[in-house]
mmCIF file of C-alpha atoms in Angstrom:
data_model
loop_
_atom_site.group_PDB
_atom_site.id
_atom_site.type_symbol
_atom_site.label_atom_id
_atom_site.label_comp_id
_atom_site.label_asym_id
_atom_site.label_seq_id
_atom_site.Cartn_x
_atom_site.Cartn_y
_atom_site.Cartn_z
ATOM 1 C CA UNK A 5 0.000 0.000 0.000
ATOM 2 C CA UNK A 6 1.101 3.544 -0.738
ATOM 3 C CA UNK A 7 2.053 5.806 2.169
ATOM 4 C CA UNK A 8 0.215 9.127 2.007
ATOM 5 C CA UNK A 9 0.507 12.237 4.150
ATOM 6 C CA UNK A 10 -2.692 14.282 4.361
ATOM 7 C CA UNK A 11 -2.787 17.725 5.959
ATOM 8 C CA UNK A 12 -6.191 19.367 6.347
ATOM 9 C CA UNK A 13 -7.822 22.507 7.694
ATOM 10 C CA UNK A 14 -11.124 24.332 7.717
ATOM 11 C CA UNK A 15 -12.006 27.994 8.147
ATOM 12 C CA UNK A 16 -15.179 29.980 8.666
ATOM 13 C CA UNK A 17 -16.174 33.650 8.659
ATOM 14 C CA UNK A 18 -18.877 33.621 11.286
ATOM 15 C CA UNK A 19 -19.924 30.309 12.753
ATOM 16 C CA UNK A 20 -22.153 29.611 10.900
ATOM 17 C CA UNK A 21 -21.050 31.612 7.916
ATOM 18 C CA UNK A 22 -19.028 31.346 4.734
ATOM 19 C CA UNK A 23 -16.554 28.516 5.096
ATOM 20 C CA UNK A 24 -13.600 26.994 3.332
ATOM 21 C CA UNK A 25 -11.749 23.702 3.541
ATOM 22 C CA UNK A 26 -8.392 22.614 2.204
ATOM 23 C CA UNK A 27 -6.055 19.659 2.194
ATOM 24 C CA UNK A 28 -2.614 18.805 0.929
ATOM 25 C CA UNK A 29 -1.867 15.227 -0.123
ATOM 26 C CA UNK A 30 1.713 14.034 -0.383
ATOM 27 C CA UNK A 31 2.940 10.812 -1.966
ATOM 28 C CA UNK A 32 6.689 10.468 -2.455
ATOM 29 C CA UNK A 33 7.688 13.632 -4.341
ATOM 30 C CA UNK A 34 4.133 14.367 -5.519
ATOM 31 C CA UNK A 35 1.996 17.003 -3.813
ATOM 32 C CA UNK A 36 -1.663 17.781 -4.552
ATOM 33 C CA UNK A 37 -3.680 20.663 -3.087
ATOM 34 C CA UNK A 38 -7.479 20.570 -2.913
ATOM 35 C CA UNK A 39 -9.869 23.194 -1.572
ATOM 36 C CA UNK A 40 -13.472 24.296 -1.676
ATOM 37 C CA UNK A 41 -16.114 26.074 0.311
ATOM 38 C CA UNK A 42 -19.723 26.538 1.285
ATOM 39 C CA UNK A 43 -21.762 29.729 1.650
ATOM 40 C CA UNK A 44 -23.378 28.769 4.952
ATOM 41 C CA UNK A 45 -21.534 26.276 7.121
ATOM 42 C CA UNK A 46 -19.620 25.855 10.366
ATOM 43 C CA UNK A 47 -15.943 25.549 11.150
ATOM 44 C CA UNK A 48 -16.389 21.955 12.319
ATOM 45 C CA UNK A 49 -18.123 20.992 9.080
ATOM 46 C CA UNK A 50 -15.234 22.460 7.102
ATOM 47 C CA UNK A 51 -12.667 20.618 9.254
ATOM 48 C CA UNK A 52 -14.475 17.335 8.565
ATOM 49 C CA UNK A 53 -14.954 18.100 4.874
ATOM 50 C CA UNK A 54 -11.240 18.769 4.418
ATOM 51 C CA UNK A 55 -10.332 15.268 5.627
ATOM 52 C CA UNK A 56 -13.213 13.653 3.719
ATOM 53 C CA UNK A 57 -12.231 15.296 0.427
ATOM 54 C CA UNK A 58 -8.600 14.340 0.914
ATOM 55 C CA UNK A 59 -9.493 10.691 1.518
ATOM 56 C CA UNK A 60 -11.958 10.693 -1.398
ATOM 57 C CA UNK A 61 -9.123 11.771 -3.702
ATOM 58 C CA UNK A 62 -7.232 8.531 -3.026
ATOM 59 C CA UNK A 63 -7.858 5.995 -5.770
ATOM 60 C CA UNK A 64 -6.893 2.882 -3.772
ATOM 61 C CA UNK A 65 -6.509 1.792 -0.138
ATOM 62 C CA UNK A 66 -3.477 3.505 1.406
ATOM 63 C CA UNK A 67 -1.593 3.951 4.658
ATOM 64 C CA UNK A 68 -2.473 7.524 5.568
ATOM 65 C CA UNK A 69 -1.058 9.888 8.170
ATOM 66 C CA UNK A 70 -3.717 12.562 8.727
ATOM 67 C CA UNK A 71 -2.527 15.813 10.295
ATOM 68 C CA UNK A 72 -5.033 18.395 11.521
ATOM 69 C CA UNK A 73 -5.182 21.206 14.054
ATOM 70 C CA UNK A 74 -8.796 20.216 14.776
ATOM 71 C CA UNK A 75 -9.098 18.537 18.172
ATOM 72 C CA UNK A 76 -12.709 17.813 17.145
ATOM 73 C CA UNK A 77 -11.566 15.577 14.290
ATOM 74 C CA UNK A 78 -8.436 14.034 15.788
ATOM 75 C CA UNK A 79 -9.786 13.338 19.286
ATOM 76 C CA UNK A 80 -12.905 11.726 17.857
ATOM 77 C CA UNK A 81 -10.726 8.910 16.540
ATOM 78 C CA UNK A 82 -7.808 8.904 18.988
ATOM 79 C CA UNK A 83 -10.009 9.131 22.090
ATOM 80 C CA UNK A 84 -12.660 6.696 20.851
ATOM 81 C CA UNK A 85 -15.498 9.218 20.741
ATOM 82 C CA UNK A 86 -16.656 7.993 17.340
ATOM 83 C CA UNK A 87 -16.824 4.395 18.593
ATOM 84 C CA UNK A 88 -18.965 5.474 21.524
ATOM 85 C CA UNK A 89 -21.244 7.550 19.299
ATOM 86 C CA UNK A 90 -21.891 4.534 17.092
ATOM 87 C CA UNK A 91 -22.544 2.258 20.081
ATOM 88 C CA UNK A 92 -24.948 4.835 21.516
ATOM 89 C CA UNK A 93 -26.964 5.272 18.305
ATOM 90 C CA UNK A 94 -25.111 8.465 17.315
ATOM 91 C CA UNK A 95 -25.751 10.096 20.682
ATOM 92 C CA UNK A 96 -23.152 11.925 22.746
ATOM 93 C CA UNK A 97 -22.290 10.959 26.329
ATOM 94 C CA UNK A 98 -24.985 13.390 27.512
ATOM 95 C CA UNK A 99 -27.568 11.764 25.189
ATOM 96 C CA UNK A 100 -27.680 14.575 22.620
ATOM 97 C CA UNK A 101 -27.599 13.932 18.880
ATOM 98 C CA UNK A 102 -24.080 13.954 17.450
ATOM 99 C CA UNK A 103 -23.684 17.077 15.336
ATOM 100 C CA UNK A 104 -22.628 16.579 11.721
ATOM 101 C CA UNK A 105 -23.619 12.911 11.861
ATOM 102 C CA UNK A 106 -23.722 12.513 8.061
ATOM 103 C CA UNK A 107 -20.186 13.880 7.714
ATOM 104 C CA UNK A 108 -18.937 11.636 10.520
ATOM 105 C CA UNK A 109 -20.540 8.626 8.855
ATOM 106 C CA UNK A 110 -18.913 9.493 5.532
ATOM 107 C CA UNK A 111 -15.537 9.998 7.201
ATOM 108 C CA UNK A 112 -15.901 6.704 9.060
ATOM 109 C CA UNK A 113 -16.723 4.864 5.833
ATOM 110 C CA UNK A 114 -13.675 6.351 4.110
ATOM 111 C CA UNK A 115 -11.437 5.700 7.102
ATOM 112 C CA UNK A 116 -12.347 2.020 6.997
ATOM 113 C CA UNK A 117 -10.888 1.794 3.470
ATOM 114 C CA UNK A 118 -7.475 3.042 4.586
ATOM 115 C CA UNK A 119 -5.051 2.417 7.448
ATOM 116 C CA UNK A 120 -5.088 5.829 9.121
ATOM 117 C CA UNK A 121 -3.016 7.311 11.911
ATOM 118 C CA UNK A 122 -4.468 10.549 13.281
ATOM 119 C CA UNK A 123 -2.074 13.343 14.322
ATOM 120 C CA UNK A 124 -2.950 16.587 16.122
ATOM 121 C CA UNK A 125 -0.805 19.572 15.165
ATOM 122 C CA UNK A 126 -0.743 23.007 16.717
ATOM 123 C CA UNK A 127 -2.690 25.465 14.584
ATOM 124 C CA UNK A 128 -1.271 28.804 13.426
ATOM 125 C CA UNK A 129 2.241 27.743 14.444
ATOM 126 C CA UNK A 130 5.343 26.968 12.410
ATOM 127 C CA UNK A 131 3.999 23.917 10.575
ATOM 128 C CA UNK A 132 4.406 24.763 6.880
ATOM 129 C CA UNK A 133 1.778 22.338 5.534
ATOM 130 C CA UNK A 134 -0.799 23.162 8.201
ATOM 131 C CA UNK A 135 -0.269 26.855 7.430
ATOM 132 C CA UNK A 136 -0.674 26.158 3.703
ATOM 133 C CA UNK A 137 -4.011 24.427 4.333
ATOM 134 C CA UNK A 138 -5.125 27.344 6.497
ATOM 135 C CA UNK A 139 -4.173 29.782 3.735
ATOM 136 C CA UNK A 140 -6.058 27.801 1.069
ATOM 137 C CA UNK A 141 -9.161 27.453 3.281
ATOM 138 C CA UNK A 142 -9.174 31.181 4.080
ATOM 139 C CA UNK A 143 -8.833 31.985 0.367
ATOM 140 C CA UNK A 144 -11.981 29.914 -0.277
ATOM 141 C CA UNK A 145 -13.815 31.944 2.390
ATOM 142 C CA UNK A 146 -12.651 35.199 0.775
ATOM 143 C CA UNK A 147 -13.860 34.039 -2.660
ATOM 144 C CA UNK A 148 -17.298 33.306 -1.212
ATOM 145 C CA UNK A 149 -17.504 36.618 0.627
ATOM 146 C CA UNK A 150 -16.566 38.556 -2.539
ATOM 147 C CA UNK A 151 -19.232 36.747 -4.579
ATOM 148 C CA UNK A 152 -22.095 37.816 -2.314
#
């Protein structure tokens, strides 16, 4: 299986508001940047979408290292939250509906195709690829705001 590095980030102007997502995929010496946005969304939706779109771009099962500054995304897998949500009928520990359930289900389906290791990185720090994703996501937000 190919070894892929996936960096992702989401951004929002207002929450909810115009949002952007971005990811950078790296395989050997190849690098691919993807980004997009939504007129009315939340930051968490954009964080999830960034990882989903990155995984959807892979054409075969891979070993993937996912890097994100989103504790929401990373902790859901590393701390077993997503397993508990499934066991509890997509309810949180305090019996509320899990927000963004459809996105979580799509991400879970994609994550079952690949062998993923989830890595939390510090946002807005000196991580070049995380900063690139942030820049691309913010550019998507700006495009949406200018088109209104």
